[in-house]
Short mmCIF file of C-alpha atoms in Angstrom, two decimals:
data_model
loop_
_atom_site.label_atom_id
_atom_site.label_comp_id
_atom_site.label_asym_id
_atom_site.label_seq_id
_atom_site.Cartn_x
_atom_site.Cartn_y
_atom_site.Cartn_z
CA UNK K 1 24.06 -19.85 -33.33
CA UNK K 2 22.81 -22.33 -35.90
CA UNK K 3 20.21 -20.73 -38.18
CA UNK K 4 17.65 -23.00 -39.82
CA UNK K 5 17.16 -22.99 -43.60
CA UNK K 6 13.77 -21.30 -43.23
CA UNK K 7 15.24 -18.47 -41.17
CA UNK K 8 18.06 -17.94 -43.64
CA UNK K 9 15.61 -17.93 -46.57
CA UNK K 10 13.46 -15.26 -44.99
CA UNK K 11 16.47 -13.13 -44.10
CA UNK K 12 17.51 -13.10 -47.73
CA UNK K 13 13.95 -12.42 -48.94
CA UNK K 14 13.77 -9.31 -46.78
CA UNK K 15 16.55 -7.71 -48.81
CA UNK K 16 14.37 -7.79 -51.91
CA UNK K 17 10.91 -7.27 -50.44
CA UNK K 18 8.85 -4.09 -50.91
CA UNK K 19 7.96 -1.76 -48.07
CA UNK K 20 6.21 -3.83 -45.44
CA UNK K 21 2.72 -3.06 -44.21
CA UNK K 22 1.68 -2.60 -40.62
CA UNK K 23 2.42 -5.85 -38.78
CA UNK K 24 -0.41 -7.58 -36.92
CA UNK K 25 0.92 -8.85 -33.61
CA UNK K 26 -1.09 -11.39 -31.61
CA UNK K 27 -1.26 -13.67 -28.60
CA UNK K 28 -2.41 -17.22 -29.24
CA UNK K 29 -5.42 -17.77 -26.97
CA UNK K 30 -8.95 -19.14 -27.20
CA UNK K 31 -11.17 -16.51 -28.83
CA UNK K 32 -13.64 -14.93 -26.43
CA UNK K 33 -17.26 -15.30 -27.67
CA UNK K 34 -18.63 -11.97 -28.87
CA UNK K 35 -22.28 -12.92 -29.39
CA UNK K 36 -24.95 -10.91 -27.64
CA UNK K 37 -27.81 -12.10 -25.46
CA UNK K 38 -31.31 -12.44 -26.80
CA UNK K 39 -32.81 -10.17 -24.13
CA UNK K 40 -31.77 -7.19 -22.07
CA UNK K 41 -28.63 -5.31 -22.91
CA UNK K 42 -26.65 -5.02 -26.15
CA UNK K 43 -24.54 -1.91 -25.66
CA UNK K 44 -21.03 -0.78 -26.56
CA UNK K 45 -19.23 2.03 -24.71
CA UNK K 46 -15.93 3.60 -25.74
CA UNK K 47 -13.97 3.75 -22.49
CA UNK K 48 -10.72 5.22 -23.76
CA UNK K 49 -9.17 6.65 -26.92
CA UNK K 50 -5.75 7.84 -25.86
CA UNK K 51 -2.14 8.18 -27.02
CA UNK K 52 0.47 7.15 -24.47
CA UNK K 53 3.49 9.22 -25.45
CA UNK K 54 5.59 10.40 -22.53
CA UNK K 55 3.22 8.95 -19.97
CA UNK K 56 5.41 7.71 -17.14
CA UNK K 57 3.55 8.61 -13.96
CA UNK K 58 0.71 10.11 -16.01
CA UNK K 59 -2.04 7.48 -16.47
CA UNK K 60 -5.19 8.00 -18.48
CA UNK K 61 -8.05 9.01 -16.17
CA UNK K 62 -11.67 8.92 -17.29
CA UNK K 63 -15.16 8.51 -15.89
CA UNK K 64 -17.14 5.38 -16.70
CA UNK K 65 -20.96 5.55 -16.72
CA UNK K 66 -22.81 2.20 -16.81
CA UNK K 67 -25.30 1.55 -19.62
CA UNK K 68 -28.97 2.04 -18.92
CA UNK K 69 -29.90 -1.62 -19.21
CA UNK K 70 -29.62 -4.92 -17.36
CA UNK K 71 -26.43 -6.86 -18.14
CA UNK K 72 -24.50 -9.80 -16.71
CA UNK K 73 -21.67 -10.07 -19.25
CA UNK K 74 -18.92 -7.55 -20.01
CA UNK K 75 -16.20 -7.95 -22.62
CA UNK K 76 -13.33 -5.58 -23.34
CA UNK K 77 -11.69 -4.88 -26.68
CA UNK K 78 -8.22 -3.36 -26.36
CA UNK K 79 -6.71 -2.29 -29.69
CA UNK K 80 -3.26 -0.69 -29.89
CA UNK K 81 -1.15 0.69 -32.71
CA UNK K 82 2.44 1.90 -32.53
CA UNK K 83 5.39 2.63 -34.77
CA UNK K 84 9.01 3.58 -34.20
CA UNK K 85 11.37 2.19 -31.59
CA UNK K 86 10.21 1.41 -28.07
CA UNK K 87 10.61 -0.99 -25.18
CA UNK K 88 7.79 -3.24 -24.05
CA UNK K 89 5.70 -1.55 -21.36
CA UNK K 90 3.53 -2.88 -18.54
CA UNK K 91 -0.05 -1.57 -18.30
CA UNK K 92 -2.59 -1.79 -15.48
CA UNK K 93 -6.30 -0.96 -15.72
CA UNK K 94 -8.34 0.02 -12.68
CA UNK K 95 -11.96 0.64 -11.85
CA UNK K 96 -11.48 2.94 -8.90
CA UNK K 97 -8.81 1.37 -6.71
CA UNK K 98 -9.33 -2.17 -8.05
CA UNK K 99 -7.02 -3.58 -10.71
CA UNK K 100 -9.20 -5.40 -13.25
CA UNK K 101 -6.76 -6.04 -16.12
CA UNK K 102 -2.96 -6.30 -16.42
CA UNK K 103 -1.41 -6.36 -19.87
CA UNK K 104 1.80 -5.40 -21.66
CA UNK K 105 2.73 -3.93 -25.01
CA UNK K 106 4.46 -5.37 -28.03
CA UNK K 107 7.63 -3.68 -29.27
CA UNK K 108 6.85 -1.64 -32.41
CA UNK K 109 8.57 -1.58 -35.80
CA UNK K 110 9.38 1.39 -38.02
CA UNK K 111 6.44 0.55 -40.29
CA UNK K 112 4.12 0.03 -37.36
CA UNK K 113 2.29 -2.72 -35.52
CA UNK K 114 -1.29 -3.32 -34.40
CA UNK K 115 -2.85 -5.76 -31.99
CA UNK K 116 -6.27 -6.48 -30.52
CA UNK K 117 -7.07 -8.42 -27.40
CA UNK K 118 -10.60 -9.29 -26.20
CA UNK K 119 -11.16 -10.16 -22.54
CA UNK K 120 -14.15 -11.32 -20.49
CA UNK K 121 -14.53 -8.89 -17.58
CA UNK K 122 -17.78 -10.24 -16.10
CA UNK K 123 -16.15 -11.18 -12.78
CA UNK K 124 -16.17 -7.45 -11.99
CA UNK K 125 -19.89 -6.92 -12.77
CA UNK K 126 -20.61 -5.32 -9.41
CA UNK K 127 -18.10 -2.57 -10.26
CA UNK K 128 -19.36 -2.16 -13.83
CA UNK K 129 -22.86 -1.48 -12.50
CA UNK K 130 -21.75 1.71 -10.75
CA UNK K 131 -20.17 4.94 -11.93
CA UNK K 132 -16.41 4.53 -11.68
CA UNK K 133 -13.17 6.38 -12.16
CA UNK K 134 -11.32 4.46 -14.86
CA UNK K 135 -7.52 4.59 -14.69
CA UNK K 136 -5.29 3.03 -17.33
CA UNK K 137 -1.62 3.23 -16.39
CA UNK K 138 0.78 2.62 -19.28
CA UNK K 139 4.06 4.25 -18.34
CA UNK K 140 5.92 5.12 -21.54
CA UNK K 141 8.99 7.28 -22.18
CA UNK K 142 9.78 9.13 -25.42
CA UNK K 143 13.35 10.14 -26.35
CA UNK K 144 15.30 10.81 -29.53
CA UNK K 145 15.97 7.06 -29.73
CA UNK K 146 12.79 5.58 -28.25
CA UNK K 147 10.16 7.24 -30.40
CA UNK K 148 7.19 4.87 -30.24
CA UNK K 149 3.91 6.05 -28.73
CA UNK K 150 1.03 3.65 -28.07
CA UNK K 151 -2.31 4.67 -29.60
CA UNK K 152 -4.95 2.81 -27.63
CA UNK K 153 -8.70 2.36 -27.82
CA UNK K 154 -10.64 0.49 -25.16
CA UNK K 155 -14.26 -0.51 -25.77
CA UNK K 156 -16.61 -2.37 -23.42
CA UNK K 157 -19.49 -4.51 -24.69
CA UNK K 158 -22.43 -5.21 -22.36
CA UNK K 159 -24.99 -7.97 -22.79
CA UNK K 160 -27.35 -10.20 -20.86
CA UNK K 161 -26.63 -13.89 -21.46
CA UNK K 162 -27.71 -15.74 -18.33
CA UNK K 163 -24.15 -15.74 -17.04
CA UNK K 164 -22.94 -17.35 -13.82
CA UNK K 165 -23.22 -15.59 -10.50
CA UNK K 166 -20.38 -13.15 -9.88
CA UNK K 167 -19.22 -11.53 -6.61
CA UNK K 168 -21.53 -9.28 -4.61
CA UNK K 169 -18.72 -7.21 -3.11
CA UNK K 170 -15.22 -6.49 -4.43
CA UNK K 171 -12.52 -5.05 -2.16
CA UNK K 172 -9.10 -4.02 -3.47
CA UNK K 173 -5.79 -4.93 -1.87
CA UNK K 174 -4.06 -1.92 -3.31
CA UNK K 175 -2.47 1.43 -2.49
CA UNK K 176 -5.90 3.05 -3.17
CA UNK K 177 -4.63 6.11 -5.00
CA UNK K 178 -7.49 6.69 -7.44
CA UNK K 179 -8.44 9.87 -5.57
CA UNK K 180 -5.02 11.22 -6.64
CA UNK K 181 -5.61 10.05 -10.24
CA UNK K 182 -2.71 7.63 -9.78
CA UNK K 183 -2.04 3.94 -10.21
CA UNK K 184 -2.87 1.95 -7.07
CA UNK K 185 -0.20 -0.75 -7.36
CA UNK K 186 2.24 -1.61 -4.60
CA UNK K 187 5.93 -1.91 -5.47
CA UNK K 188 7.66 -4.57 -3.41
CA UNK K 189 9.85 -4.75 -1.45
CA UNK K 190 9.78 -0.98 -0.82
CA UNK K 191 6.04 -0.72 -0.07
CA UNK K 192 3.97 -2.36 2.64
CA UNK K 193 1.17 -4.10 0.74
CA UNK K 194 -1.32 -4.19 3.62
CA UNK K 195 -4.96 -3.11 3.82
CA UNK K 196 -7.64 -3.33 6.53
CA UNK K 197 -11.24 -4.40 5.94
CA UNK K 198 -14.32 -5.30 7.93
CA UNK K 199 -16.03 -8.29 6.32
CA UNK K 200 -19.86 -8.29 6.32
CA UNK K 201 -21.52 -10.99 8.45
CA UNK K 202 -23.52 -12.34 5.48
CA UNK K 203 -20.40 -13.32 3.52
CA UNK K 204 -20.63 -17.01 2.64
CA UNK K 205 -17.64 -17.43 0.31
CA UNK K 206 -14.46 -15.40 -0.21
CA UNK K 207 -11.67 -15.62 -2.77
CA UNK K 208 -8.55 -13.47 -3.14
CA UNK K 209 -6.87 -13.02 -6.51
CA UNK K 210 -3.28 -11.79 -6.69
CA UNK K 211 -1.74 -9.87 -9.58
CA UNK K 212 2.05 -9.86 -9.33
CA UNK K 213 4.95 -9.67 -11.76
CA UNK K 214 8.62 -8.76 -11.54
CA UNK K 215 10.22 -5.74 -13.19
CA UNK K 216 13.78 -4.42 -13.52
CA UNK K 217 16.06 -6.63 -11.38
CA UNK K 218 13.18 -9.07 -10.92
CA UNK K 219 11.86 -9.36 -14.50
CA UNK K 220 13.85 -12.53 -15.12
CA UNK K 221 13.74 -13.80 -11.53
CA UNK K 222 13.76 -17.37 -12.82
CA UNK K 223 17.34 -16.87 -14.07
CA UNK K 224 18.68 -15.23 -10.88
CA UNK K 225 21.54 -16.76 -8.91
CA UNK K 226 22.21 -17.25 -5.23
CA UNK K 227 23.02 -13.91 -3.61
CA UNK K 228 26.58 -15.05 -2.81
CA UNK K 229 27.24 -15.36 -6.56
CA UNK K 230 26.06 -11.93 -7.70
CA UNK K 231 29.62 -10.79 -8.53
CA UNK K 232 31.01 -14.12 -9.75
CA UNK K 233 31.52 -12.84 -13.30
CA UNK K 234 31.92 -9.10 -12.68
CA UNK K 235 34.86 -8.87 -15.12
CA UNK K 236 32.72 -10.02 -18.05
CA UNK K 237 29.01 -9.40 -17.55
CA UNK K 238 28.94 -7.44 -14.32
CA UNK K 239 26.45 -7.97 -11.53
CA UNK K 240 24.04 -10.89 -11.56
CA UNK K 241 20.76 -10.57 -9.69
CA UNK K 242 20.31 -12.63 -6.55
CA UNK K 243 17.89 -14.15 -4.02
CA UNK K 244 17.97 -17.37 -6.11
CA UNK K 245 15.63 -18.26 -9.01
CA UNK K 246 12.81 -19.17 -6.62
CA UNK K 247 9.97 -16.77 -5.77
CA UNK K 248 6.94 -17.14 -3.52
CA UNK K 249 4.04 -14.69 -3.44
CA UNK K 250 2.33 -14.89 -0.05
CA UNK K 251 -1.06 -13.81 1.29
CA UNK K 252 -1.34 -13.11 5.03
CA UNK K 253 -4.56 -12.50 6.95
CA UNK K 254 -4.00 -10.94 10.36
CA UNK K 255 -0.39 -12.04 10.08
CA UNK K 256 -1.30 -15.68 9.39
CA UNK K 257 -0.29 -17.32 6.10
CA UNK K 258 -3.52 -17.96 4.13
CA UNK K 259 -2.08 -19.17 0.83
CA UNK K 260 0.75 -18.78 -1.66
CA UNK K 261 1.44 -18.49 -5.37
CA UNK K 262 4.52 -19.91 -7.08
CA UNK K 263 4.41 -17.59 -10.08
CA UNK K 264 4.27 -18.28 -13.79
CA UNK K 265 7.46 -17.02 -15.50
CA UNK K 266 5.95 -14.34 -17.72
CA UNK K 267 8.20 -13.15 -20.56
CA UNK K 268 7.38 -9.80 -22.12
CA UNK K 269 7.99 -8.94 -25.78
CA UNK K 270 11.48 -7.54 -25.19
CA UNK K 271 12.41 -10.51 -23.03
CA UNK K 272 15.40 -12.80 -23.68
CA UNK K 273 15.58 -11.74 -27.37
CA UNK K 274 12.86 -9.66 -29.08
CA UNK K 275 12.97 -11.82 -32.21
CA UNK K 276 11.07 -14.55 -30.38
CA UNK K 277 7.97 -12.39 -29.96
CA UNK K 278 7.21 -10.88 -33.35
CA UNK K 279 4.49 -11.36 -34.44
CA UNK K 280 3.61 -14.03 -31.80
CA UNK K 281 3.93 -12.60 -28.30
CA UNK K 282 4.76 -14.72 -25.28
CA UNK K 283 2.26 -16.81 -23.33
CA UNK K 284 -0.11 -14.49 -21.39
CA UNK K 285 1.87 -11.36 -22.37
CA UNK K 286 -1.37 -9.54 -23.30
CA UNK K 287 -3.32 -10.82 -20.27
CA UNK K 288 -1.46 -11.73 -17.10
CA UNK K 289 -3.36 -14.30 -15.05
CA UNK K 290 -4.26 -13.62 -11.42
CA UNK K 291 -3.93 -16.78 -9.30
CA UNK K 292 -6.66 -17.29 -6.71
CA UNK K 293 -6.56 -18.24 -3.03
CA UNK K 294 -9.85 -19.32 -1.45
CA UNK K 295 -10.07 -17.76 2.01
CA UNK K 296 -13.54 -19.09 2.89
CA UNK K 297 -12.10 -21.05 5.87
CA UNK K 298 -11.18 -17.68 7.41
CA UNK K 299 -14.74 -16.31 7.30
CA UNK K 300 -15.82 -17.46 10.80
CA UNK K 301 -12.92 -15.37 12.13
CA UNK K 302 -13.38 -12.41 9.79
CA UNK K 303 -17.12 -11.83 10.32
CA UNK K 304 -16.81 -10.40 13.82
CA UNK K 305 -17.51 -6.74 12.96
CA UNK K 306 -13.83 -5.92 13.44
CA UNK K 307 -11.17 -4.82 10.95
CA UNK K 308 -8.76 -7.45 9.69
CA UNK K 309 -5.50 -7.07 7.77
CA UNK K 310 -4.75 -8.50 4.34
CA UNK K 311 -1.12 -8.40 3.22
CA UNK K 312 0.79 -9.53 0.11
CA UNK K 313 4.49 -10.32 0.29
CA UNK K 314 7.05 -11.59 -2.23
CA UNK K 315 10.18 -13.42 -1.15
CA UNK K 316 13.22 -15.14 -2.58
CA UNK K 317 15.72 -17.33 -0.76
CA UNK K 318 18.69 -16.76 1.49
CA UNK K 319 21.40 -19.44 1.55
CA UNK K 320 23.88 -19.40 4.43
CA UNK K 321 27.53 -20.44 4.11
CA UNK K 322 26.69 -23.81 5.67
CA UNK K 323 23.99 -24.42 3.07
CA UNK K 324 20.99 -23.63 5.29
CA UNK K 325 18.11 -22.31 3.18
CA UNK K 326 15.55 -19.85 4.52
CA UNK K 327 13.18 -17.27 3.08
CA UNK K 328 14.97 -13.99 2.45
CA UNK K 329 11.76 -12.10 3.30
CA UNK K 330 12.63 -9.73 0.47
CA UNK K 331 13.51 -9.63 -3.22
CA UNK K 332 15.34 -7.33 -5.60
CA UNK K 333 13.75 -4.23 -7.08
CA UNK K 334 10.91 -4.70 -7.85
CA UNK K 335 7.52 -6.49 -8.03
CA UNK K 336 4.28 -4.77 -9.11
CA UNK K 337 1.55 -6.18 -6.87
CA UNK K 338 -2.17 -5.79 -6.17
CA UNK K 339 -4.89 -8.11 -4.95
CA UNK K 340 -8.68 -8.36 -5.01
CA UNK K 341 -11.07 -9.80 -2.42
CA UNK K 342 -14.21 -11.29 -3.99
CA UNK K 343 -17.09 -11.77 -1.55
CA UNK K 344 -20.28 -13.77 -2.13
CA UNK K 345 -23.16 -13.00 0.23
CA UNK K 346 -25.96 -15.15 1.60
CA UNK K 347 -28.63 -13.25 3.54
CA UNK K 348 -29.88 -16.46 5.10
CA UNK K 349 -26.65 -16.95 7.00
CA UNK K 350 -26.41 -16.33 10.70
CA UNK K 351 -25.55 -12.74 11.55
CA UNK K 352 -23.31 -13.85 14.40
CA UNK K 353 -19.75 -14.93 13.82
CA UNK K 354 -18.07 -17.63 15.84
CA UNK K 355 -14.77 -15.76 15.92
CA UNK K 356 -13.14 -19.14 15.45
CA UNK K 357 -9.76 -18.97 13.68
CA UNK K 358 -9.18 -21.67 11.06
CA UNK K 359 -6.80 -24.52 11.63
CA UNK K 360 -3.70 -23.64 9.60
CA UNK K 361 -1.12 -26.29 8.80
CA UNK K 362 1.62 -24.54 6.84
CA UNK K 363 5.05 -26.02 7.59
CA UNK K 364 8.06 -24.33 6.03
CA UNK K 365 8.82 -25.60 2.52
CA UNK K 366 11.57 -28.14 2.08
CA UNK K 367 14.51 -26.80 0.08
CA UNK K 368 17.53 -28.47 -1.45
CA UNK K 369 20.19 -26.17 -2.93
CA UNK K 370 23.45 -27.02 -4.70
CA UNK K 371 26.25 -24.79 -5.96
CA UNK K 372 29.49 -25.55 -7.81
CA UNK K 373 31.92 -22.85 -8.95
CA UNK K 374 34.80 -23.92 -11.21
CA UNK K 375 37.89 -21.76 -11.60
CA UNK K 376 40.79 -21.86 -14.02
CA UNK K 377 44.36 -22.40 -12.83
CA UNK K 378 44.89 -18.66 -12.53
CA UNK K 379 41.81 -18.25 -10.32
CA UNK K 380 39.41 -16.93 -12.97
CA UNK K 381 35.80 -17.97 -12.44
CA UNK K 382 34.87 -20.10 -15.45
CA UNK K 383 31.57 -21.88 -14.74
CA UNK K 384 28.83 -21.79 -12.13
CA UNK K 385 26.28 -24.55 -11.66
CA UNK K 386 23.45 -24.22 -9.16
CA UNK K 387 20.08 -25.75 -8.40
CA UNK K 388 17.07 -25.12 -6.21
CA UNK K 389 14.48 -27.81 -5.49
CA UNK K 390 11.45 -26.98 -3.34
CA UNK K 391 8.23 -28.56 -2.09
CA UNK K 392 5.42 -27.13 -0.02
CA UNK K 393 2.08 -28.23 1.39
CA UNK K 394 -0.46 -25.96 3.05
CA UNK K 395 -3.91 -26.58 4.50
CA UNK K 396 -6.38 -24.11 6.00
CA UNK K 397 -9.49 -25.70 7.50
CA UNK K 398 -12.67 -24.48 9.19
CA UNK K 399 -15.63 -26.57 10.25
CA UNK K 400 -17.19 -26.14 6.79
CA UNK K 401 -14.38 -25.65 4.25
CA UNK K 402 -10.82 -26.79 3.62
CA UNK K 403 -8.28 -25.03 1.36
CA UNK K 404 -5.15 -26.98 0.44
CA UNK K 405 -2.12 -26.48 -1.77
CA UNK K 406 0.55 -28.92 -2.94
CA UNK K 407 3.49 -27.39 -4.79
CA UNK K 408 6.81 -28.54 -6.22
CA UNK K 409 9.54 -26.63 -8.01
CA UNK K 410 12.99 -27.15 -9.48
CA UNK K 411 15.46 -24.91 -11.28
CA UNK K 412 18.82 -26.08 -12.59
CA UNK K 413 21.06 -23.21 -13.70
CA UNK K 414 24.41 -23.26 -15.45
CA UNK K 415 26.66 -20.39 -16.51
CA UNK K 416 29.81 -20.97 -18.54
CA UNK K 417 32.16 -18.96 -20.80
CA UNK K 418 32.84 -16.81 -17.73
CA UNK K 419 29.17 -16.00 -17.44
CA UNK K 420 28.51 -15.15 -21.09
CA UNK K 421 26.35 -18.23 -21.60
CA UNK K 422 23.51 -19.27 -19.30
CA UNK K 423 20.95 -22.06 -19.26
CA UNK K 424 18.03 -22.51 -16.85
CA UNK K 425 15.71 -25.49 -16.71
CA UNK K 426 12.75 -24.74 -14.45
CA UNK K 427 9.67 -26.81 -13.62
CA UNK K 428 6.76 -25.70 -11.44
CA UNK K 429 3.88 -28.01 -10.52
CA UNK K 430 0.96 -27.40 -8.24
CA UNK K 431 -2.59 -28.17 -7.19
CA UNK K 432 -5.04 -25.96 -5.30
CA UNK K 433 -8.20 -27.48 -3.80
CA UNK K 434 -11.20 -26.01 -2.00
CA UNK K 435 -13.46 -28.64 -0.42
CA UNK K 436 -16.83 -28.16 1.24
CA UNK K 437 -16.92 -30.39 4.30
CA UNK K 438 -20.68 -30.15 4.98
CA UNK K 439 -23.84 -29.95 2.88
CA UNK K 440 -23.19 -30.82 -0.76
CA UNK K 441 -19.53 -31.62 -0.03
CA UNK K 442 -18.38 -30.24 -3.37
CA UNK K 443 -14.70 -30.04 -4.31
CA UNK K 444 -13.06 -27.74 -6.85
CA UNK K 445 -9.46 -28.23 -7.93
CA UNK K 446 -6.94 -26.45 -10.14
CA UNK K 447 -3.82 -28.31 -11.30
CA UNK K 448 -1.07 -26.42 -13.13
CA UNK K 449 2.38 -26.89 -14.63
CA UNK K 450 4.88 -24.27 -15.86
CA UNK K 451 7.85 -25.79 -17.74
CA UNK K 452 10.64 -23.47 -18.94
CA UNK K 453 14.03 -24.08 -20.54
CA UNK K 454 16.02 -21.05 -21.71
CA UNK K 455 19.56 -20.82 -23.07
CA UNK K 456 21.23 -17.49 -23.88
CA UNK K 457 24.75 -16.67 -25.08
CA UNK K 458 26.05 -13.10 -25.07
CA UNK K 459 28.71 -11.56 -27.28
CA UNK K 460 30.35 -8.27 -26.27
CA UNK K 461 32.60 -7.54 -29.25
CA UNK K 462 31.59 -4.46 -31.32
CA UNK K 463 28.37 -4.08 -29.35
CA UNK K 464 26.00 -6.62 -27.83
CA UNK K 465 24.76 -9.83 -29.40
CA UNK K 466 22.39 -12.43 -27.95
CA UNK K 467 21.85 -15.91 -29.33
CA UNK K 468 19.02 -17.74 -27.59
CA UNK K 469 16.71 -20.72 -27.70
CA UNK K 470 13.70 -21.36 -25.54
CA UNK K 471 11.00 -23.92 -24.78
CA UNK K 472 8.19 -23.04 -22.39
CA UNK K 473 4.62 -23.96 -21.63
CA UNK K 474 1.52 -23.56 -19.52
CA UNK K 475 -0.85 -26.37 -18.53
CA UNK K 476 -4.03 -25.88 -16.49
CA UNK K 477 -6.69 -28.41 -15.50
CA UNK K 478 -9.61 -27.05 -13.52
CA UNK K 479 -12.95 -28.43 -12.39
CA UNK K 480 -14.35 -24.90 -12.21
CA UNK K 481 -15.38 -22.80 -9.25
CA UNK K 482 -16.97 -19.53 -8.24
CA UNK K 483 -17.71 -16.82 -10.81
CA UNK K 484 -15.43 -16.16 -13.78
CA UNK K 485 -11.96 -17.15 -12.63
CA UNK K 486 -9.23 -14.53 -12.88
CA UNK K 487 -6.78 -17.42 -13.32
CA UNK K 488 -8.49 -19.79 -15.78
CA UNK K 489 -10.43 -16.95 -17.52
CA UNK K 490 -13.58 -19.07 -17.60
CA UNK K 491 -16.54 -19.88 -15.35
CA UNK K 492 -16.49 -23.66 -15.74
CA UNK K 493 -14.06 -26.50 -16.15
CA UNK K 494 -10.92 -26.08 -18.23
CA UNK K 495 -8.24 -28.22 -19.81
CA UNK K 496 -5.59 -25.96 -21.33
CA UNK K 497 -2.22 -26.77 -22.87
CA UNK K 498 0.01 -24.27 -24.63
CA UNK K 499 3.70 -24.33 -25.49
CA UNK K 500 6.20 -22.21 -27.37
CA UNK K 501 9.68 -23.00 -28.62
CA UNK K 502 12.15 -21.39 -30.97
CA UNK K 503 15.45 -19.62 -31.57
CA UNK K 504 16.28 -15.93 -31.81
CA UNK K 505 19.19 -13.57 -32.36
CA UNK K 506 19.69 -9.95 -31.33
CA UNK K 507 22.47 -7.50 -32.21
CA UNK K 508 22.98 -3.94 -31.05
CA UNK K 509 26.12 -2.15 -32.33
CA UNK K 510 28.33 -0.23 -29.94
CA UNK K 511 27.18 3.12 -31.38
CA UNK K 512 23.61 2.25 -30.26
CA UNK K 513 22.27 3.67 -33.53
CA UNK K 514 20.26 0.65 -34.56
CA UNK K 515 19.57 -2.92 -33.58
CA UNK K 516 18.26 -6.04 -35.28
CA UNK K 517 16.50 -9.11 -33.95
CA UNK K 518 15.12 -12.06 -35.83
CA UNK K 519 13.93 -15.52 -34.90
CA UNK K 520 11.77 -18.54 -35.44
CA UNK K 521 8.89 -19.39 -33.09
CA UNK K 522 6.44 -22.29 -32.88
CA UNK K 523 3.27 -21.93 -30.81
CA UNK K 524 0.83 -24.75 -30.09
CA UNK K 525 -2.38 -24.07 -28.16
CA UNK K 526 -5.33 -26.22 -27.11
CA UNK K 527 -8.21 -25.39 -24.76
CA UNK K 528 -11.83 -26.27 -24.03
CA UNK K 529 -13.00 -23.13 -22.19
CA UNK K 530 -16.76 -22.75 -22.12
CA UNK K 531 -17.18 -26.33 -23.31
CA UNK K 532 -15.80 -25.37 -26.75
CA UNK K 533 -12.77 -27.22 -28.10
CA UNK K 534 -10.19 -24.91 -29.69
CA UNK K 535 -6.80 -25.72 -31.22
CA UNK K 536 -4.24 -23.53 -32.98
CA UNK K 537 -0.75 -24.23 -34.32
CA UNK K 538 1.31 -21.26 -35.55
CA UNK K 539 4.82 -21.04 -36.99
CA UNK K 540 6.49 -17.65 -37.52
CA UNK K 541 9.86 -16.84 -39.04
CA UNK K 542 11.49 -13.43 -38.77
CA UNK K 543 8.27 -11.52 -38.18
CA UNK K 544 6.20 -13.44 -40.75
CA UNK K 545 3.65 -16.17 -40.14
CA UNK K 546 4.52 -19.07 -42.42
CA UNK K 547 1.82 -21.47 -41.26
CA UNK K 548 -1.29 -21.08 -39.12
CA UNK K 549 -3.96 -23.73 -38.56
CA UNK K 550 -6.83 -23.60 -36.11
CA UNK K 551 -9.97 -25.56 -35.40
#
């Protein structure tokens, strides 16, 4: 791998530098306002002060008591310290059975790291106003090699600021295991992520947010191959993961498709090569967005005083020998999934439901798949090129509301050097629109784009080496909508653009005694959440910030 002059300079400087202090790790995002309201509530409550050592299957469990004052705004401060050697870990926070925050950890250093993330949690006000069991699930494992614990403090700040209206009722789509002091996530495809609810007749609007990310075989789903090619390079790199690089997260109501999510390719701090993500972590690594599906067109059907099913599925693709492409109706192991139903009530609405099902127009997506395997003269598999191109439209319409989605996706993958080098170029575009067909005839729209290019080359002599470069981004344009969006993280309009690019190297000797990873990362971020323009441009080399401008 070519190493830039700045990387080389910093590598040499490390040999002569004194003992390094605790490293501040951070995600580049628009700072959340921390001012308090002029009236009402100005309270801070320590929710958790806990060390996650060997904590796999043993979440923190506490009791939350709301402050004795009137509030409409809640902000969380999560601060974590760690030192030693440890993998990145996924963490889920619940109020009762409802997931309210999904985050992940940075990988620590011997001298230690610290990070702080502040999040607006006002969308869950109706839960914060009642006594709750608070569960924070950060599954960590301690061994002689992986020694890093995560020392966490979680503080909530309550204030009254004349905030927007937030949901009146919140219903979890989860395994509902808080009574057993356990995490309530579903793991797909092994679990059945289905719940039953009776929707109150005064519900006037309804939105479902979905929290879903891949782990293990599915962590890098965007680099997976067609299932027929899983063992193409078994003599060099072993099994590749299948079901293609395409994933669709689906929401079904009473067995009818209500909406989908084509997921953002989250990369955690150990992903691809750890040197990319120190001290700048990947986009959204400290706060995984929850895409939203507006199910208001289903309300005339749902408000009939009967129970209705809500189900989340995740699927990849199945490609037949003749090239026919269909949904596989499954994925590898595994996806961590929950959902949340946000209901807004209007007591003036009619108490009688029509029982009328919405008009659903959801044709199967169009897929185009290519595959080309090149062999040497002796029959050795040398290179594999493949591509998946997809488009989908979906519309759900009642007499009063229409929900529509327009999505497009492409992924061009190429493996050479008998599978030791891989490149994926993925693009995801989409727009989601909810339109009121009567009354004020308002329309709210979210447009998004997820570009990703990643190239990795593996070396297997005397251990494992990884040389990698990456360019990725996230773009969101939103007109705003109900409450505080779990996807845009704001209550109004948003224009957000962020991108990261860089190079990294990782080496782990065959004795597994120590490893090293260094890299160079550029991060550019711009956003106007809350009507406030914010811009930041950061450049880090080998764990050190060399330039950082914001405005």
